[in-house]
């Protein structure tokens, strides 16, 4: 570092992600893993169920593609509505905080000092910190301490919808490709194997992101996926056998 370069904030390291950015990245990764997992399980259950009813490729392909598109659209719409509602609520809270800072600055300063005092600072130190932060950027200081919101990092509902749809699509392509590319005689066992391997991988990734045990996460997804496919295959075979 040269004399002309600004010093890094105390306690931080260059290039190291911290609180807000790291949390946002983990949330996106978890959402992606869950979306892919939903795509794998729902599409696998659909195509295996149809394969249990017929040996024809066309109905299986039609059901798989329809399920992929419908699922991706549904995931995207659900994520868009959810994130939009959250963002609207956050914007309303931010606007309320702006108004309060203008109309009642002394009460807001006392509230900010009380927050830091509740974290363990002495009343004098808490008031000093509150004053200094307010002088630097009152709005940012208050929304971070009171609301836990970064006004510059609000989630974009379009980004969330696109990421959710993409994750679901990627997950859906695995069982769809497996059942369409494998020979008819072994397409169901091959799809079972591909899906269970994919679920094991997503379980391991989700466990790593969440800091939990891999064995439990993997076992939960693999067993759940196997049961889902077995049930849908059985229902498909039953419906196909009685000619409905």
Short mmCIF file of C-alpha atoms in Angstrom, two decimals:
data_model
loop_
_atom_site.label_atom_id
_atom_site.label_comp_id
_atom_site.label_asym_id
_atom_site.label_seq_id
_atom_site.Cartn_x
_atom_site.Cartn_y
_atom_site.Cartn_z
CA UNK A 1 0.00 0.00 0.00
CA UNK A 2 1.34 3.43 -0.94
CA UNK A 3 0.85 6.67 0.96
CA UNK A 4 -1.74 7.75 -1.62
CA UNK A 5 -3.88 4.66 -1.11
CA UNK A 6 -6.61 4.72 1.54
CA UNK A 7 -6.12 2.34 4.41
CA UNK A 8 -8.45 -0.62 4.65
CA UNK A 9 -11.02 -0.50 7.44
CA UNK A 10 -9.74 -1.92 10.70
CA UNK A 11 -10.52 -5.61 11.06
CA UNK A 12 -11.11 -6.28 7.35
CA UNK A 13 -9.01 -7.91 4.64
CA UNK A 14 -8.80 -6.95 1.01
CA UNK A 15 -10.97 -9.16 -1.20
CA UNK A 16 -12.66 -10.87 1.73
CA UNK A 17 -16.49 -10.96 1.60
CA UNK A 18 -18.28 -9.73 4.69
CA UNK A 19 -21.73 -9.81 6.29
CA UNK A 20 -24.17 -8.44 3.71
CA UNK A 21 -22.49 -9.60 0.51
CA UNK A 22 -21.67 -13.05 1.89
CA UNK A 23 -25.20 -13.56 3.22
CA UNK A 24 -26.71 -12.51 -0.10
CA UNK A 25 -24.45 -14.90 -2.04
CA UNK A 26 -25.31 -17.82 0.24
CA UNK A 27 -29.03 -17.09 -0.10
CA UNK A 28 -28.73 -17.09 -3.90
CA UNK A 29 -26.77 -20.35 -3.84
CA UNK A 30 -29.25 -22.03 -1.50
CA UNK A 31 -32.16 -20.88 -3.68
CA UNK A 32 -30.38 -22.26 -6.75
CA UNK A 33 -29.74 -25.62 -5.12
CA UNK A 34 -33.34 -25.89 -3.91
CA UNK A 35 -34.69 -24.90 -7.34
CA UNK A 36 -32.54 -27.52 -9.05
CA UNK A 37 -33.63 -30.12 -6.51
CA UNK A 38 -37.29 -29.32 -7.15
CA UNK A 39 -36.69 -29.66 -10.89
CA UNK A 40 -34.99 -33.02 -10.47
CA UNK A 41 -37.62 -34.58 -8.22
CA UNK A 42 -40.79 -33.22 -9.86
CA UNK A 43 -39.73 -33.95 -13.43
CA UNK A 44 -38.32 -37.36 -12.52
CA UNK A 45 -41.56 -38.33 -10.82
CA UNK A 46 -43.55 -37.15 -13.83
CA UNK A 47 -41.58 -38.94 -16.56
CA UNK A 48 -41.12 -42.13 -14.54
CA UNK A 49 -44.85 -42.19 -13.83
CA UNK A 50 -45.69 -41.88 -17.53
CA UNK A 51 -43.02 -44.46 -18.39
CA UNK A 52 -44.75 -46.85 -16.01
CA UNK A 53 -47.95 -46.50 -18.03
CA UNK A 54 -46.54 -46.73 -21.56
CA UNK A 55 -43.45 -47.81 -23.45
CA UNK A 56 -43.99 -45.11 -26.10
CA UNK A 57 -41.40 -42.33 -26.11
CA UNK A 58 -43.71 -39.53 -27.30
CA UNK A 59 -45.96 -39.36 -24.19
CA UNK A 60 -42.93 -39.45 -21.91
CA UNK A 61 -41.21 -36.66 -23.83
CA UNK A 62 -44.40 -34.59 -23.96
CA UNK A 63 -45.04 -34.96 -20.25
CA UNK A 64 -41.41 -34.20 -19.39
CA UNK A 65 -41.17 -31.06 -21.50
CA UNK A 66 -44.57 -29.84 -20.32
CA UNK A 67 -43.57 -30.45 -16.71
CA UNK A 68 -40.26 -28.64 -17.20
CA UNK A 69 -41.90 -25.56 -18.72
CA UNK A 70 -44.79 -25.45 -16.28
CA UNK A 71 -42.49 -25.95 -13.30
CA UNK A 72 -40.03 -23.30 -14.41
CA UNK A 73 -42.82 -20.77 -14.99
CA UNK A 74 -44.42 -21.61 -11.66
CA UNK A 75 -41.12 -21.27 -9.79
CA UNK A 76 -40.33 -17.98 -11.50
CA UNK A 77 -43.78 -16.54 -10.81
CA UNK A 78 -43.74 -17.65 -7.19
CA UNK A 79 -40.29 -16.19 -6.61
CA UNK A 80 -41.21 -12.94 -8.35
CA UNK A 81 -44.34 -12.46 -6.24
CA UNK A 82 -42.54 -13.37 -3.02
CA UNK A 83 -39.54 -11.12 -3.59
CA UNK A 84 -41.72 -8.26 -4.88
CA UNK A 85 -43.80 -8.38 -1.71
CA UNK A 86 -40.68 -8.41 0.43
CA UNK A 87 -39.17 -5.53 -1.53
CA UNK A 88 -42.37 -3.47 -1.25
CA UNK A 89 -42.36 -3.98 2.52
CA UNK A 90 -38.70 -2.99 2.75
CA UNK A 91 -39.27 0.14 0.68
CA UNK A 92 -42.20 1.13 2.91
CA UNK A 93 -40.03 0.71 6.01
CA UNK A 94 -37.21 2.74 4.45
CA UNK A 95 -39.58 5.56 3.54
CA UNK A 96 -41.02 5.56 7.05
CA UNK A 97 -37.49 5.82 8.46
CA UNK A 98 -36.70 8.78 6.19
CA UNK A 99 -39.79 10.61 7.44
CA UNK A 100 -38.99 9.90 11.09
CA UNK A 101 -35.44 11.19 10.70
CA UNK A 102 -36.82 14.47 9.38
CA UNK A 103 -39.71 14.86 11.81
CA UNK A 104 -38.20 13.47 15.03
CA UNK A 105 -34.38 13.45 14.83
CA UNK A 106 -33.82 13.55 18.60
CA UNK A 107 -36.06 10.56 19.25
CA UNK A 108 -34.34 8.66 16.46
CA UNK A 109 -30.92 9.46 17.92
CA UNK A 110 -32.06 8.22 21.33
CA UNK A 111 -33.45 5.06 19.72
CA UNK A 112 -30.16 4.38 17.92
CA UNK A 113 -28.19 4.92 21.13
CA UNK A 114 -30.51 2.53 22.96
CA UNK A 115 -29.89 -0.13 20.32
CA UNK A 116 -26.11 0.07 20.82
CA UNK A 117 -26.53 0.18 24.57
CA UNK A 118 -28.54 -3.07 24.38
CA UNK A 119 -25.57 -4.62 22.58
CA UNK A 120 -23.33 -4.00 25.58
CA UNK A 121 -22.00 -0.45 25.22
CA UNK A 122 -22.17 1.97 28.11
CA UNK A 123 -24.81 4.72 27.80
CA UNK A 124 -22.12 7.35 27.15
CA UNK A 125 -20.32 5.27 24.51
CA UNK A 126 -23.58 4.25 22.86
CA UNK A 127 -24.66 7.89 22.57
CA UNK A 128 -21.26 8.87 21.15
CA UNK A 129 -21.41 6.08 18.56
CA UNK A 130 -24.97 7.01 17.63
CA UNK A 131 -24.06 10.65 17.18
CA UNK A 132 -20.99 9.93 15.07
CA UNK A 133 -22.85 7.50 12.83
CA UNK A 134 -25.75 9.93 12.46
CA UNK A 135 -23.39 12.72 11.48
CA UNK A 136 -21.73 10.47 8.91
CA UNK A 137 -24.91 9.02 7.32
CA UNK A 138 -28.02 9.14 9.49
CA UNK A 139 -30.24 7.15 7.13
CA UNK A 140 -27.78 4.31 6.56
CA UNK A 141 -26.96 4.07 10.27
CA UNK A 142 -30.59 3.85 11.33
CA UNK A 143 -31.86 1.41 8.71
CA UNK A 144 -28.93 -0.92 9.36
CA UNK A 145 -29.29 -0.88 13.15
CA UNK A 146 -33.09 -0.75 13.38
CA UNK A 147 -34.24 -2.66 10.30
CA UNK A 148 -31.24 -4.72 9.22
CA UNK A 149 -31.73 -3.50 5.64
CA UNK A 150 -29.12 -2.27 3.19
CA UNK A 151 -30.99 0.15 0.89
CA UNK A 152 -28.42 -0.49 -1.86
CA UNK A 153 -28.81 -4.28 -1.71
CA UNK A 154 -32.55 -4.82 -2.11
CA UNK A 155 -33.27 -8.05 -3.99
CA UNK A 156 -34.38 -7.65 -7.59
CA UNK A 157 -37.55 -9.74 -8.17
CA UNK A 158 -36.69 -10.20 -11.86
CA UNK A 159 -33.27 -11.56 -11.00
CA UNK A 160 -34.78 -13.88 -8.39
CA UNK A 161 -37.42 -15.13 -10.84
CA UNK A 162 -34.85 -15.76 -13.57
CA UNK A 163 -32.48 -17.57 -11.25
CA UNK A 164 -35.27 -19.76 -9.90
CA UNK A 165 -36.52 -20.67 -13.37
CA UNK A 166 -32.99 -21.43 -14.58
CA UNK A 167 -32.20 -23.63 -11.58
CA UNK A 168 -35.44 -25.57 -12.02
CA UNK A 169 -34.77 -26.02 -15.74
CA UNK A 170 -31.24 -27.31 -15.19
CA UNK A 171 -32.49 -29.79 -12.61
CA UNK A 172 -35.34 -30.95 -14.84
CA UNK A 173 -33.06 -31.61 -17.80
CA UNK A 174 -31.23 -34.42 -15.95
CA UNK A 175 -34.13 -36.89 -15.57
CA UNK A 176 -35.62 -35.82 -18.90
CA UNK A 177 -32.38 -36.52 -20.77
CA UNK A 178 -31.83 -39.78 -18.90
CA UNK A 179 -35.22 -41.27 -19.72
CA UNK A 180 -35.18 -40.14 -23.36
CA UNK A 181 -31.61 -41.17 -24.18
CA UNK A 182 -31.52 -44.54 -22.42
CA UNK A 183 -32.73 -47.70 -24.21
CA UNK A 184 -36.43 -48.39 -23.58
CA UNK A 185 -35.75 -51.61 -21.68
CA UNK A 186 -33.59 -49.89 -19.06
CA UNK A 187 -34.76 -46.28 -19.19
CA UNK A 188 -36.51 -46.37 -15.80
CA UNK A 189 -33.56 -47.91 -13.88
CA UNK A 190 -31.14 -45.52 -15.61
CA UNK A 191 -33.33 -42.55 -14.70
CA UNK A 192 -33.53 -43.76 -11.10
CA UNK A 193 -29.74 -43.98 -10.94
CA UNK A 194 -29.13 -40.57 -12.55
CA UNK A 195 -31.67 -38.88 -10.32
CA UNK A 196 -30.35 -40.42 -7.13
CA UNK A 197 -26.79 -39.38 -7.99
CA UNK A 198 -27.96 -35.84 -8.77
CA UNK A 199 -29.91 -35.68 -5.51
CA UNK A 200 -26.87 -36.88 -3.59
CA UNK A 201 -24.80 -34.09 -5.13
CA UNK A 202 -27.39 -31.40 -4.41
CA UNK A 203 -27.73 -32.70 -0.87
CA UNK A 204 -23.97 -32.48 -0.34
CA UNK A 205 -23.88 -28.94 -1.74
CA UNK A 206 -26.83 -27.77 0.36
CA UNK A 207 -25.26 -29.27 3.49
CA UNK A 208 -21.98 -27.51 2.78
CA UNK A 209 -23.74 -24.17 2.27
CA UNK A 210 -25.79 -24.60 5.42
CA UNK A 211 -22.92 -25.93 7.53
CA UNK A 212 -24.83 -29.12 8.42
CA UNK A 213 -23.93 -32.80 8.21
CA UNK A 214 -23.64 -34.11 4.65
CA UNK A 215 -24.76 -37.66 5.44
CA UNK A 216 -28.15 -36.63 6.80
CA UNK A 217 -28.82 -34.13 4.00
CA UNK A 218 -27.84 -36.60 1.27
CA UNK A 219 -29.78 -39.48 2.81
CA UNK A 220 -32.89 -37.33 3.21
CA UNK A 221 -32.91 -36.25 -0.44
CA UNK A 222 -31.98 -39.64 -1.88
CA UNK A 223 -34.59 -41.55 0.13
CA UNK A 224 -37.26 -38.93 -0.56
CA UNK A 225 -36.50 -38.91 -4.27
CA UNK A 226 -36.50 -42.70 -4.48
CA UNK A 227 -39.86 -42.91 -2.73
CA UNK A 228 -41.35 -40.23 -5.00
CA UNK A 229 -40.22 -42.04 -8.15
CA UNK A 230 -41.33 -45.44 -6.86
CA UNK A 231 -44.79 -44.13 -6.01
CA UNK A 232 -45.30 -42.34 -9.33
CA UNK A 233 -43.98 -45.33 -11.29
CA UNK A 234 -46.35 -47.63 -9.41
CA UNK A 235 -49.30 -45.36 -10.07
CA UNK A 236 -48.37 -45.08 -13.74
CA UNK A 237 -48.06 -48.85 -14.07
CA UNK A 238 -51.42 -49.32 -12.35
CA UNK A 239 -53.21 -46.74 -14.51
CA UNK A 240 -51.58 -48.11 -17.69
CA UNK A 241 -52.46 -51.68 -16.70
CA UNK A 242 -56.16 -50.99 -16.30
CA UNK A 243 -56.27 -48.90 -19.46
CA UNK A 244 -57.40 -45.55 -18.02
#
